[in-house]
XYZ file of C-alpha atoms in Angstrom:
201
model
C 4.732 -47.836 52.262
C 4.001 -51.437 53.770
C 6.706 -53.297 52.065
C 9.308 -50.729 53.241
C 9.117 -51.384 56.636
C 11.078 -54.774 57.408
C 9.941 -56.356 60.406
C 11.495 -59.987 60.998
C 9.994 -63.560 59.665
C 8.302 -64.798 62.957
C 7.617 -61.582 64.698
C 4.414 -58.957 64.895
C 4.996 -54.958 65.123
C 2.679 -53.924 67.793
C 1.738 -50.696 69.450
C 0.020 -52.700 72.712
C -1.037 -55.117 74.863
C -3.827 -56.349 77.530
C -5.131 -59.190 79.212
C -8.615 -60.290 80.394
C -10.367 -57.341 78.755
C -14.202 -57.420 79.205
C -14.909 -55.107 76.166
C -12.793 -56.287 73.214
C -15.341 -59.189 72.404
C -17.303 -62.134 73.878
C -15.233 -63.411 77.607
C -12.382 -62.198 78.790
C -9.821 -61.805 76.057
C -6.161 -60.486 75.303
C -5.996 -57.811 72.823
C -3.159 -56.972 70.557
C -3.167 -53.811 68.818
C -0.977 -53.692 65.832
C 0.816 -51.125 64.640
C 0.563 -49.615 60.896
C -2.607 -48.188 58.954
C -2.910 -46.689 55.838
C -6.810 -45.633 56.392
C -6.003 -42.672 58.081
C -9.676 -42.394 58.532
C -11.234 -38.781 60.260
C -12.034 -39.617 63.768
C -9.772 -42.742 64.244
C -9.504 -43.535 67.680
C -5.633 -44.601 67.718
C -3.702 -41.927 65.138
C -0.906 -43.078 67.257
C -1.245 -46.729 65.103
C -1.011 -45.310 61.650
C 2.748 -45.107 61.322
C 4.739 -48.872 60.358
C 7.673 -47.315 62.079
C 8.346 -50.562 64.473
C 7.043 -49.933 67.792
C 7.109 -53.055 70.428
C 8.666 -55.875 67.664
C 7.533 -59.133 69.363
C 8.015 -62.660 68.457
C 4.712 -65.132 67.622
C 6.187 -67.647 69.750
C 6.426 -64.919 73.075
C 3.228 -63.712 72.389
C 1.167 -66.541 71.943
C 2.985 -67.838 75.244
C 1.917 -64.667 77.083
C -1.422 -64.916 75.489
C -1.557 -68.688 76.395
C 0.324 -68.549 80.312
C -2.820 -66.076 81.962
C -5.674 -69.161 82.389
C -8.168 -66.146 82.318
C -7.862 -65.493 78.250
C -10.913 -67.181 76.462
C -9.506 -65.869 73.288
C -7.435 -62.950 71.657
C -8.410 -60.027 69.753
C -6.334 -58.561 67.182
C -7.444 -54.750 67.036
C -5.011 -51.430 65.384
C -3.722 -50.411 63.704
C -4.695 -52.618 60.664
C -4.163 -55.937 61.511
C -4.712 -57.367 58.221
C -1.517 -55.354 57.166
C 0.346 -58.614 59.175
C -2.123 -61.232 58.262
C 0.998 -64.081 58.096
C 2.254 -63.316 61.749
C -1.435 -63.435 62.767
C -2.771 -66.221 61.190
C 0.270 -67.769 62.575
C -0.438 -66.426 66.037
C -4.383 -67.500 65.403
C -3.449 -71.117 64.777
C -1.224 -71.355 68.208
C -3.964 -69.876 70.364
C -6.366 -71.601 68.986
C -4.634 -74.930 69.297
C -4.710 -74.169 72.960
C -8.281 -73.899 73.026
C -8.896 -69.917 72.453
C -10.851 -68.355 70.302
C -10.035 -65.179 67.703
C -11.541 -62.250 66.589
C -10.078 -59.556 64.768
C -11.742 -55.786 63.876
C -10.829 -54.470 60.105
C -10.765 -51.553 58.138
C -11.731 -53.973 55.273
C -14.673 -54.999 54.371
C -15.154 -59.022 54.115
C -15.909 -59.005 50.370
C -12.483 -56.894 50.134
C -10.229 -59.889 52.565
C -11.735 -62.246 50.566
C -10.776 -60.544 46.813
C -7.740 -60.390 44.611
C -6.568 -57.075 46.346
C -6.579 -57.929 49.678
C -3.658 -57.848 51.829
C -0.537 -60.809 51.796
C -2.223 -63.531 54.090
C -5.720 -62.043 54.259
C -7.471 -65.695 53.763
C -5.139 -67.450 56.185
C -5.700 -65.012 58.845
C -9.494 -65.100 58.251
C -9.566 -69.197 58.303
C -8.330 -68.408 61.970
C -11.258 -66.039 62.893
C -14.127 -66.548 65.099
C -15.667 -63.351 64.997
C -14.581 -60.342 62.392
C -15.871 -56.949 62.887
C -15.263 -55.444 59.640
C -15.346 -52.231 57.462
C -13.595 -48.488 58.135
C -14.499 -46.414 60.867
C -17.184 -43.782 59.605
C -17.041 -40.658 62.036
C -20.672 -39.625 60.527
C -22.134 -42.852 61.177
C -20.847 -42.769 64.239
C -23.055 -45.043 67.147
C -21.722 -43.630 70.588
C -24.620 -46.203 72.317
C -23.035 -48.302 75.353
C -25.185 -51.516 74.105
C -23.691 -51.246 70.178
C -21.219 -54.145 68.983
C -19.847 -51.610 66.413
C -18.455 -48.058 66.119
C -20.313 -46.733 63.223
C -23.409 -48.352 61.002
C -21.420 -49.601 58.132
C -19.233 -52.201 60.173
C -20.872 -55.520 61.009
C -20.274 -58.717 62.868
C -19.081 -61.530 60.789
C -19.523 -64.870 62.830
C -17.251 -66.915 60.795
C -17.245 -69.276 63.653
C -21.355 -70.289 63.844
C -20.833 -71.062 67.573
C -20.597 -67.586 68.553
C -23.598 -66.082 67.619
C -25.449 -66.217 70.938
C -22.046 -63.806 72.709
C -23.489 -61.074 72.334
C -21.706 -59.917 75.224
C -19.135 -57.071 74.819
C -19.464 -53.265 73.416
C -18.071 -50.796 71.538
C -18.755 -48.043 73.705
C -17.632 -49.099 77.135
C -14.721 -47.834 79.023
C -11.837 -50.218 80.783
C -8.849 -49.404 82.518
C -5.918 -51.592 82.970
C -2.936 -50.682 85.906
C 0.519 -52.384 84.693
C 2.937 -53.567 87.193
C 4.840 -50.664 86.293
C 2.040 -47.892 86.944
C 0.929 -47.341 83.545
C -2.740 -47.397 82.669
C -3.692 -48.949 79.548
C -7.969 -47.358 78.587
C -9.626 -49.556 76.270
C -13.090 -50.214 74.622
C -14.038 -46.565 74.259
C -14.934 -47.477 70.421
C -11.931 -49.700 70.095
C -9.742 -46.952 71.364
C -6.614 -47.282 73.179
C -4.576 -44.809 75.153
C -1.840 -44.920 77.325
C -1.098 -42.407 80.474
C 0.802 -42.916 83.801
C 1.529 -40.580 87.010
């Protein structure tokens, strides 16, 4: 279960991390996948997120000076993983960025009526006062859209501009493929439907 899993006050369990991605939403943007789902949902992109063992345990203050430090980053985007499963940390981590000038979007397994209702998750409201942009609802494998133009993964999920200003950035998509070379070789693939994989030589 969540609550069995202790990660410390101040910190974020995360399974990975990127700069400047083009295909994560609107700009160039760092995205944090988190680690821990309890969807489990048939054709999930990142199995590797369900578990809440702790993974990369990072503090709010390093990240959001990591985030922050690379001038390139018009905003973050917290992908999973379920990031609503650490709403605190990330509304925490929202409100840092964002006093630098950054925008946030996050993608959810929830819908919006479900963040915004009695059982949504421990800091669901404060993390969404943070948001920009919130793609929500579960990943659908038979609604599938494998189109290089869609915003979204399958037709259920839709794009909540909580943030009116973003409406005309149209300007990312699901179905793209990125690849990012870390200093120490390994190759980070993101965007393929919000997937993320890891490989090296």
């Amino acid at each position: 279960m969540v609550q069995d899993i202790k990660i410390p006050a101040g910190h974020l369990n995360i399974m990975g991390y990127v700069d400047e991605s083009e295909v994560n939403g609107p700009g160039k943007r760092a995205v944090v996948w988190v680690q821990g789902c309890l969807r489990e949902c048939p054709g999930c992109f990142n199995p590797s997120s369900w578990s809440f063992e702790p993974n990369q345990v990072v503090s709010i203050e390093d990240l959001a000076e990591r985030i922050t430090s690379n001038s390139n980053n018009e905003g973050v985007t917290f992908s999973g993983g379920e990031p609503f499963w650490q709403a605190p940390a990330l509304a925490e981590l929202g409100r840092r960025v964002k006093a630098k000038g950054l925008s946030v979007m996050s993608f959810s397994g929830f819908t919006l009526d479900e963040l915004q209702g009695e059982k949504a998750p421990p800091g669901a409201i404060a993390l969404l006062e943070q948001l920009d942009i919130l793609i929500d609802g579960p990943y659908v494998e038979s609604q599938a859209i494998n189109d290089p133009t869609s915003l979204v993964s399958s037709r259920n999920q839709r794009v909540r501009f909580l943030n009116p200003e973003f409406q005309n950035r149209l300007d990312w998509a699901s179905d793209q493929m990125e690849i990012h070379v870390l200093k120490d070789g390994t190759r980070i693939i993101t965007g393929f439907r919000g997937a993320m994989g890891i490989g090296d030589d």
